[in-house]
PDB file of C-alpha atoms in Angstrom:
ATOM      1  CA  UNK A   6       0.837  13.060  12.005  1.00 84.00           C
ATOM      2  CA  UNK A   7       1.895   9.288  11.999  1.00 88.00           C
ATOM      3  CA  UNK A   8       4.495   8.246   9.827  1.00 93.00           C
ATOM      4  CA  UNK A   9       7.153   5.320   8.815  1.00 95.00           C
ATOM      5  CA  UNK A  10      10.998   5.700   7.895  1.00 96.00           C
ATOM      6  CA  UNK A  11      12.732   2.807   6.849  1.00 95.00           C
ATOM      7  CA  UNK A  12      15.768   2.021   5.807  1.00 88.00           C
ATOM      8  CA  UNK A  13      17.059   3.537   2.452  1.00 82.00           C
ATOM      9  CA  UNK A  14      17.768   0.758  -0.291  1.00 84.00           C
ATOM     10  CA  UNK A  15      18.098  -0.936  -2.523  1.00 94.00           C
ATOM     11  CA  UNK A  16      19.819  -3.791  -0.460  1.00 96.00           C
ATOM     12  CA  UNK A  17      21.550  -6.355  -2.412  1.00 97.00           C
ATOM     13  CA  UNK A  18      22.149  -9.581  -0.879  1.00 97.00           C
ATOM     14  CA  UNK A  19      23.600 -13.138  -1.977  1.00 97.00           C
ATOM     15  CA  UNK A  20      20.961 -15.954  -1.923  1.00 97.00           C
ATOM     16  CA  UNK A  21      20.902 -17.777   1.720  1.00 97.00           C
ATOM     17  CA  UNK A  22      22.375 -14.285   3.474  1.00 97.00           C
ATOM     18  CA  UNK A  23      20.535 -13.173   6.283  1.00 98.00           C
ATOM     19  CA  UNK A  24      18.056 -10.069   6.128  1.00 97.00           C
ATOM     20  CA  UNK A  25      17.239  -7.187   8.142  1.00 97.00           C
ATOM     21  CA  UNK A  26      15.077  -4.059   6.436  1.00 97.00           C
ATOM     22  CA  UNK A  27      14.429  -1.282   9.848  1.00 97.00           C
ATOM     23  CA  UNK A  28      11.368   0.105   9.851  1.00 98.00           C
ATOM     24  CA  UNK A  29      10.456   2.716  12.930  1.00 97.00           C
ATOM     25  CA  UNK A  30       7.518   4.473  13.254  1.00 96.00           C
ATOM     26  CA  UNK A  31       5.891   7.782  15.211  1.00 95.00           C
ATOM     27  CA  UNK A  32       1.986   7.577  15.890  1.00 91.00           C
ATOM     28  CA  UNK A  33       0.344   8.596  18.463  1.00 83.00           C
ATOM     29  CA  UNK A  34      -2.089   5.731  20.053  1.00 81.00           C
ATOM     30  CA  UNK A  35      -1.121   1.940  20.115  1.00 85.00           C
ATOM     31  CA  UNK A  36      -1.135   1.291  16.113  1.00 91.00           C
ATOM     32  CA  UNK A  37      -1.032  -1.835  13.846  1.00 91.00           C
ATOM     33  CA  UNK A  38       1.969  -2.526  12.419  1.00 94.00           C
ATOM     34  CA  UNK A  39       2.607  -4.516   8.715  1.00 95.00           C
ATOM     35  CA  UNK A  40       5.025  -5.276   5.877  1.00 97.00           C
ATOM     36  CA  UNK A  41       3.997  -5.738   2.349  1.00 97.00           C
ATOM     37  CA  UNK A  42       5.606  -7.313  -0.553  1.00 97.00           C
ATOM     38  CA  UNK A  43       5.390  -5.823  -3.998  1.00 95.00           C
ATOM     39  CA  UNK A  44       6.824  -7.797  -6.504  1.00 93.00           C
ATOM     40  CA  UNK A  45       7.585  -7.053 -10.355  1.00 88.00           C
ATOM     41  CA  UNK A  46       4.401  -5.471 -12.328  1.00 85.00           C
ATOM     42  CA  UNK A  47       2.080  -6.422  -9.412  1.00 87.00           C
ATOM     43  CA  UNK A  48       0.389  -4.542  -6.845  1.00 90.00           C
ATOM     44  CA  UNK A  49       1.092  -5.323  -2.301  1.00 93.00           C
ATOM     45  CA  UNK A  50       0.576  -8.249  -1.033  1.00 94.00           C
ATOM     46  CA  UNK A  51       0.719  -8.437   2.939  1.00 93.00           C
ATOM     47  CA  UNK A  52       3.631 -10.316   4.356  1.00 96.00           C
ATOM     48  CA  UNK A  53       2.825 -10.157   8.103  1.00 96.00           C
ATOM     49  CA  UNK A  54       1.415  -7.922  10.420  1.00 94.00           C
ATOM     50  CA  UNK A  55       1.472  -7.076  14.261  1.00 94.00           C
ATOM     51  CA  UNK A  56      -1.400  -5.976  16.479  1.00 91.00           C
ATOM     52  CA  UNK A  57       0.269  -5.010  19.977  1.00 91.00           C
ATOM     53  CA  UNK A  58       3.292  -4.608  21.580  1.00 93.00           C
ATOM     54  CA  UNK A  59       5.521  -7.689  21.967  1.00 95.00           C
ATOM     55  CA  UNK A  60       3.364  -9.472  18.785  1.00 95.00           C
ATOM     56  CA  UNK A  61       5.422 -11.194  16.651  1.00 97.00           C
ATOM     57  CA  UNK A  62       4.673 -11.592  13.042  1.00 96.00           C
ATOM     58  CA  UNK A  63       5.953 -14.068  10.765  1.00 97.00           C
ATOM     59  CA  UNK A  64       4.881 -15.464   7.136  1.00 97.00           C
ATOM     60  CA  UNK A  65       7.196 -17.478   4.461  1.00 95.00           C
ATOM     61  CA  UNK A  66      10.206 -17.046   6.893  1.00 97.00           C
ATOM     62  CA  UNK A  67       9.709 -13.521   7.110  1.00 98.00           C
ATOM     63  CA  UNK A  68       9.205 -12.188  10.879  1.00 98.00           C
ATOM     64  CA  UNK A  69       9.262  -8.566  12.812  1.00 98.00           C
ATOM     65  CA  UNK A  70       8.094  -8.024  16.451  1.00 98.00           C
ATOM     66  CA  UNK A  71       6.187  -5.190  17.426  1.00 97.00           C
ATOM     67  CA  UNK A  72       8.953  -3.190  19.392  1.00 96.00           C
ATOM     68  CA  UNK A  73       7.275  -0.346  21.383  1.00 94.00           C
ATOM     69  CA  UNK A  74       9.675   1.403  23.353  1.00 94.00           C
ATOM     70  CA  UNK A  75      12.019   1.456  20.440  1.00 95.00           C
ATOM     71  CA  UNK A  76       8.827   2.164  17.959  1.00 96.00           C
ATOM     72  CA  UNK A  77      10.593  -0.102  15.615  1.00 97.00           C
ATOM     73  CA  UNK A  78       9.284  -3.095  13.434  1.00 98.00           C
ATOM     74  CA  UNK A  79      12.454  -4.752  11.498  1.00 98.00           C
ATOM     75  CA  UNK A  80      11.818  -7.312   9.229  1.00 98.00           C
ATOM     76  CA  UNK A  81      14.299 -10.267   9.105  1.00 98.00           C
ATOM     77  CA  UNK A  82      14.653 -13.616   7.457  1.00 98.00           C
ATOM     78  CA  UNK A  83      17.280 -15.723   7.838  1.00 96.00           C
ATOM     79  CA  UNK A  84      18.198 -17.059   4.503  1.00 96.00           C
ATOM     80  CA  UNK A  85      16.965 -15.150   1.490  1.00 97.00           C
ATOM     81  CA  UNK A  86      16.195 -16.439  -1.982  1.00 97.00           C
ATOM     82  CA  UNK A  87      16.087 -15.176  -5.246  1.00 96.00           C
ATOM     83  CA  UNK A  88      12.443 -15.013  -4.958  1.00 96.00           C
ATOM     84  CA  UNK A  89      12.340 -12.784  -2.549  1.00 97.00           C
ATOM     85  CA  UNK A  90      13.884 -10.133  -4.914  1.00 97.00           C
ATOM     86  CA  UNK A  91      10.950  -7.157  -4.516  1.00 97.00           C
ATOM     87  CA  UNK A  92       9.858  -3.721  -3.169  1.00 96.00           C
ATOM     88  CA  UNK A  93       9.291  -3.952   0.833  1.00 97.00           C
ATOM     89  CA  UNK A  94       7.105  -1.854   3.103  1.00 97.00           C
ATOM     90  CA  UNK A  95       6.496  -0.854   6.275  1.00 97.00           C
ATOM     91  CA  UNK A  96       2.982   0.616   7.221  1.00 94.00           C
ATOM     92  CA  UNK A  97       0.354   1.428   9.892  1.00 92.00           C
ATOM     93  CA  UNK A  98      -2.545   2.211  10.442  1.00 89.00           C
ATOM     94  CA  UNK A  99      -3.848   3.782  13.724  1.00 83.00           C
ATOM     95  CA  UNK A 100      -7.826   2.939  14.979  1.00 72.00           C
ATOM     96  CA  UNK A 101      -9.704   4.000  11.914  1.00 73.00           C
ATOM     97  CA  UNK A 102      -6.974   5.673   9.857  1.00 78.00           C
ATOM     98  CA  UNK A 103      -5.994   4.806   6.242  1.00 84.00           C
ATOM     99  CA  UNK A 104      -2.415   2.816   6.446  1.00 89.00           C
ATOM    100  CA  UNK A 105       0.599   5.115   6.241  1.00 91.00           C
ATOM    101  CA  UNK A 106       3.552   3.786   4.177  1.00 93.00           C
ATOM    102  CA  UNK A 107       7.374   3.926   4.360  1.00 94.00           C
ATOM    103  CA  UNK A 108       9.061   4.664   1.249  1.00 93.00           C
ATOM    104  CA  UNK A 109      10.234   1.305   0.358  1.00 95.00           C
ATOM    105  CA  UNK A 110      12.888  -0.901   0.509  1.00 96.00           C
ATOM    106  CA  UNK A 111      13.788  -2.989  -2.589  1.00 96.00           C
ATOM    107  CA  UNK A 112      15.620  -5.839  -2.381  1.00 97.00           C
ATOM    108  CA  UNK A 113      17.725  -7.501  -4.794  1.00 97.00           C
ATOM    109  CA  UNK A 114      18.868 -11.487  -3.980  1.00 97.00           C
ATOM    110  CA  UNK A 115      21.186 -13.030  -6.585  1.00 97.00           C
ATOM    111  CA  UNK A 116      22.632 -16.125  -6.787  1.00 94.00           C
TER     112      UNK A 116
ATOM    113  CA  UNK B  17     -12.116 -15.848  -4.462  1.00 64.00           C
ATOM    114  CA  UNK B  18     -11.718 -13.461  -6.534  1.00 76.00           C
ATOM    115  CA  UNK B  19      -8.699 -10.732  -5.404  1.00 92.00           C
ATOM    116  CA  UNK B  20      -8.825  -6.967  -6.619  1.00 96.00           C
ATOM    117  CA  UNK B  21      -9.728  -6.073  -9.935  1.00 97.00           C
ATOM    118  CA  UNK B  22      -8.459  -2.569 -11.627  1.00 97.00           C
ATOM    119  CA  UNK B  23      -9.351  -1.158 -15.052  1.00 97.00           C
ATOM    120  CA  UNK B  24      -7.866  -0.540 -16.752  1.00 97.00           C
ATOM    121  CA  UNK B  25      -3.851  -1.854 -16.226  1.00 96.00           C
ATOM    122  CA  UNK B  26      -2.345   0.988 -18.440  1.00 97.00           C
ATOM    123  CA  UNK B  27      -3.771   4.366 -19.910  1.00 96.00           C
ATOM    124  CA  UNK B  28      -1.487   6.793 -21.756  1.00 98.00           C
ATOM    125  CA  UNK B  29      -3.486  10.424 -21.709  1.00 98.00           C
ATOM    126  CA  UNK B  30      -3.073  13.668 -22.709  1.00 98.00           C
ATOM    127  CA  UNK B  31      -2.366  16.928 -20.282  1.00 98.00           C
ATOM    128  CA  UNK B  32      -5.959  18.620 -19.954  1.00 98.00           C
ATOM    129  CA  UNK B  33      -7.935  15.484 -20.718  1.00 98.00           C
ATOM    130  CA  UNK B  34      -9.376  13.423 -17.467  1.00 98.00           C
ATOM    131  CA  UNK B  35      -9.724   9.817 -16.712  1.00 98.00           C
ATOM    132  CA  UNK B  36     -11.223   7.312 -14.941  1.00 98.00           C
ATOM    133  CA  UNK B  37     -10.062   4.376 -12.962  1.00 98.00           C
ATOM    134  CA  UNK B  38     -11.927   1.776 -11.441  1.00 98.00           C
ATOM    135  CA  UNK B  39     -11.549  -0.814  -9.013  1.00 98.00           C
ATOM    136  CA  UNK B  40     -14.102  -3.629  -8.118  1.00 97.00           C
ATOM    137  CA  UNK B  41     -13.572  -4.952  -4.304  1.00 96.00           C
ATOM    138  CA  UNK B  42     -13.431  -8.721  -3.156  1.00 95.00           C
ATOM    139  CA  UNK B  43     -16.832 -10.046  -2.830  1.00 93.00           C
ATOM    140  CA  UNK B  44     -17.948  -9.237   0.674  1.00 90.00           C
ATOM    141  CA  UNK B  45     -15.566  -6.182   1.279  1.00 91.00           C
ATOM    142  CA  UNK B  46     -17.196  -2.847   1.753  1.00 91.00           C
ATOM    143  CA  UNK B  47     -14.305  -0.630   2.376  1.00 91.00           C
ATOM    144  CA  UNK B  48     -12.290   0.644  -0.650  1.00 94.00           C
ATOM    145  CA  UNK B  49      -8.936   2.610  -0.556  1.00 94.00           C
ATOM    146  CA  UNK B  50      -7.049   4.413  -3.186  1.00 96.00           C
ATOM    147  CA  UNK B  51      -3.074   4.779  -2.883  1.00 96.00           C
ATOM    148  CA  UNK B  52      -0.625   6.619  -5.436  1.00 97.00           C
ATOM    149  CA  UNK B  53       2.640   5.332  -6.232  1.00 95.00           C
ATOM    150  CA  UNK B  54       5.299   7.560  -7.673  1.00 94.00           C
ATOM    151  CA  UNK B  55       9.251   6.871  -7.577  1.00 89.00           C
ATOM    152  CA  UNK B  56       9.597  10.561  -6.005  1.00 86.00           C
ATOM    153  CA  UNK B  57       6.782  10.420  -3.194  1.00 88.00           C
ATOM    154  CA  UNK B  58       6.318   6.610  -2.321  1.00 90.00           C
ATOM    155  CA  UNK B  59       2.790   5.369  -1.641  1.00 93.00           C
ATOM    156  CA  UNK B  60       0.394   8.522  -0.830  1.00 94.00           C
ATOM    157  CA  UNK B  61      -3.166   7.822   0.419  1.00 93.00           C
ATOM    158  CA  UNK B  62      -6.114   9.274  -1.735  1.00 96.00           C
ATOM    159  CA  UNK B  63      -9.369   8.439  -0.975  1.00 92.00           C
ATOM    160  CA  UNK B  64     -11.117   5.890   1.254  1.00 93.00           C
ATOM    161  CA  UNK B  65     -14.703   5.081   1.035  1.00 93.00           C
ATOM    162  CA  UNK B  66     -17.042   2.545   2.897  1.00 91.00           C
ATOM    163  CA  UNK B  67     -20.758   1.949   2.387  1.00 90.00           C
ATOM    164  CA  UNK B  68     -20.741   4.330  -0.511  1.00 93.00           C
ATOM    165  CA  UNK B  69     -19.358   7.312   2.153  1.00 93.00           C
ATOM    166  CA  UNK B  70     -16.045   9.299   1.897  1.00 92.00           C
ATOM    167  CA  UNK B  71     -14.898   7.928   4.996  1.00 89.00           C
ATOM    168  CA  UNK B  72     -11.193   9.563   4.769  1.00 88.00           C
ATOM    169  CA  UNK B  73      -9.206  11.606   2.217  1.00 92.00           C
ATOM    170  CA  UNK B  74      -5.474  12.637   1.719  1.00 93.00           C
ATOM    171  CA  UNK B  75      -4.011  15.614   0.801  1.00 93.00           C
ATOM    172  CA  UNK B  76      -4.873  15.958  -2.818  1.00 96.00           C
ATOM    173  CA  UNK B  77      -5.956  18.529  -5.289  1.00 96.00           C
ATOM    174  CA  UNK B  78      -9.912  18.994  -5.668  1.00 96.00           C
ATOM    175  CA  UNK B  79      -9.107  17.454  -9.475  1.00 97.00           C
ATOM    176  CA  UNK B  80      -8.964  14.159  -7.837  1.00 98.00           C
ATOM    177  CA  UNK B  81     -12.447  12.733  -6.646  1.00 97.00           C
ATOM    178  CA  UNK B  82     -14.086   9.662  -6.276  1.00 97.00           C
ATOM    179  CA  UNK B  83     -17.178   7.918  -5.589  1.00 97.00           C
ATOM    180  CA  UNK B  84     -18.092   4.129  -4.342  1.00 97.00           C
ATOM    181  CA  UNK B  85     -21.008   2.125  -5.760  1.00 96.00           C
ATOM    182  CA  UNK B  86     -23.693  -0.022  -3.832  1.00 95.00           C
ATOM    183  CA  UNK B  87     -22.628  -2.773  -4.857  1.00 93.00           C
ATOM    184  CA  UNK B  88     -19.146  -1.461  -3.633  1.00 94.00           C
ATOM    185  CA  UNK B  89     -17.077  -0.780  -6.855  1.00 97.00           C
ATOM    186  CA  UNK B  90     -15.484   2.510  -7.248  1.00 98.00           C
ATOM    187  CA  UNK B  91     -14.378   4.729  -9.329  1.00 98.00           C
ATOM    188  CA  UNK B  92     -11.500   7.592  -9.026  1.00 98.00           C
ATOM    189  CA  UNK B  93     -11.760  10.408 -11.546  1.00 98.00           C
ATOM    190  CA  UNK B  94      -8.815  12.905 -12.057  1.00 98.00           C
ATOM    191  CA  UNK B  95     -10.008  15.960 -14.122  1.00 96.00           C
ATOM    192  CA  UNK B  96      -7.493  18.676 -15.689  1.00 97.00           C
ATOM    193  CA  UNK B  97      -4.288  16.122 -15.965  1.00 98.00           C
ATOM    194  CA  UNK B  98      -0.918  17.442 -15.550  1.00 98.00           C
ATOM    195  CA  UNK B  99       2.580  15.633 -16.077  1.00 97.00           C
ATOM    196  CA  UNK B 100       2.939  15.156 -12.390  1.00 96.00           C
ATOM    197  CA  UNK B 101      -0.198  12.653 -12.046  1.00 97.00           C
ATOM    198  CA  UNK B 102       1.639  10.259 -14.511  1.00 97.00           C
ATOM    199  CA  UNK B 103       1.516   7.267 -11.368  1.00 97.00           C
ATOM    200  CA  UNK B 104       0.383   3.983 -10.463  1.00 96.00           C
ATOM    201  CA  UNK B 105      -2.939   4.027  -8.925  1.00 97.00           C
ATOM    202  CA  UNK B 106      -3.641   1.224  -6.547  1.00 96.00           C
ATOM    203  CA  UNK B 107      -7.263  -0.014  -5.338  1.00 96.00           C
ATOM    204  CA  UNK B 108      -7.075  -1.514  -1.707  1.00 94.00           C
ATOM    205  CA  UNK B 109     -10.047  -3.352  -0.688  1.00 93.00           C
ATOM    206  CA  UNK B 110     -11.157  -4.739   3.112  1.00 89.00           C
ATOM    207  CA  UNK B 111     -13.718  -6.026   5.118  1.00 84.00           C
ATOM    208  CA  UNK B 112     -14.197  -2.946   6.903  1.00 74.00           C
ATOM    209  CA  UNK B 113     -12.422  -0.276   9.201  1.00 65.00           C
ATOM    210  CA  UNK B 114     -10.548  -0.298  12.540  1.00 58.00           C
ATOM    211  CA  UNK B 115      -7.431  -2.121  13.714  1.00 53.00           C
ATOM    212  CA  UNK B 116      -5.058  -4.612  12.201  1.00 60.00           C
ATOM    213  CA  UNK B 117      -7.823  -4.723   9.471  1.00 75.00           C
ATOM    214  CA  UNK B 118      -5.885  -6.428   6.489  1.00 83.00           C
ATOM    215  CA  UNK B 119      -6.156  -4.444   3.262  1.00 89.00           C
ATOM    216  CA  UNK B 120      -5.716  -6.411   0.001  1.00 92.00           C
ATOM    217  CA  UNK B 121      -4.521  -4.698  -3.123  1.00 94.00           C
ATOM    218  CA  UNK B 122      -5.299  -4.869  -6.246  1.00 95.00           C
ATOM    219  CA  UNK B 123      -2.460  -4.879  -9.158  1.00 94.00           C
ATOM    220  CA  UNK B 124      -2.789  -0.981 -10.171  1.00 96.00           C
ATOM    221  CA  UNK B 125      -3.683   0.932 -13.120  1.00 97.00           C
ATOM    222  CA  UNK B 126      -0.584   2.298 -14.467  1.00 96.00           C
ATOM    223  CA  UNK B 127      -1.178   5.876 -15.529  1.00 98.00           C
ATOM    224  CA  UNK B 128       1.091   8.054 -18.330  1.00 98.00           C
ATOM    225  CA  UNK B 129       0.672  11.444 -19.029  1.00 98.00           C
ATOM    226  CA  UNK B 130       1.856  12.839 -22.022  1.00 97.00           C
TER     227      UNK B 130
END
């Protein structure tokens, strides 16, 4: 069945450092590709999200392309902030399918 | 707009006893998900319902069910509890099914079995 690895965490990083979380994926079909955000006590919020192959998506900074010959979908940013300290996760959903999450990727940005 | 409402945000039950969870959609959105969040297992689909249908369902114990509303609010009931359900339980809602279809989340109802 589909599924997402990404990259064990948690990542710490100093505030303005540059980020990269992998994400790769197996699923069979062309799927949809997105990161959410779950911050502190809340539930996901969708960072960005990619529909095809070569799509970038970006939001607050944030961006991954849609990488399918290397099934992949990093997220980057190039300078983080303390804000940005939260859970991360890759997903996708294929045609009708309910999405299909990674395990998570907190992040921790200090100062 | 209104986003994704759960109640409630915390329960504390007993083993044996059940519960139920409920999640009202965005106003509009006719497709409702269910997700489980433990440390050990991640994010694990449930349940997904549109137009008061079982449109999917993950690979859960019969003890879990669920139903959806006309008006689109749903409900999850888990029956029998055991230590191991102790979770957050997250409501997804979205306009419908198929592609790139965003899903918004409500903020969970964090379950405790004792």
């Amino acid at each position: 069945g589909d599924s997402v690895t990404q990259m064990e965490g948690p990542v710490t990083l100093s505030e303005e450092a540059f980020l990269t979380i992998n994400c790769t994926y197996t699923a069979t079909g062309y799927p949809s590709l997105f990161w959410y955000v779950q911050y502190p006590g809340e539930g996901l919020q969708l960072l960005l999200k990619a529909t095809k192959a070569d799509d970038k998506g970006s939001n607050k900074g944030f961006e991954a392309t849609y990488r399918k010959e290397t099934t992949s979908f990093h997220l980057e940013k190039g300078s983080v902030q303390v804000s940005d300290s939260a859970v991360y996760f890759c997903a996708l959903s294929s045609g009708n399918t309910p999405l299909v999450f990674g395990k998570g990727t907190r992040l921790s940005v200090i100062a | 707009k209104a986003g994704v409402t759960q109640t409630p945000r915390y329960l504390i039950k007993t083993r044996g006893q059940q519960v139920t969870l409920s999640c009202s959609p965005i106003s509009g959105h006719r497709s409702v998900s269910w997700y489980q969040q433990t440390p050990g297992q991640g994010l694990q689909f449930l349940f997904e319902y549109f137009s008061e249908t079982q449109r999917n369902k993950g690979n859960f114990p019969g003890r879990f069910s669920g139903r959806q509303f006309s008006n689109s609010r749903s409900e999850m009931n888990v029956s029998t509890l055991e230590l191991g359900d102790s979770a957050l339980y997250l409501c997804a809602s979205s306009l419908g099914q198929g592609m790139g279809t965003e899903a918004f989340f409500g903020q969970g109802t964090r379950l405790t079995v004792v």
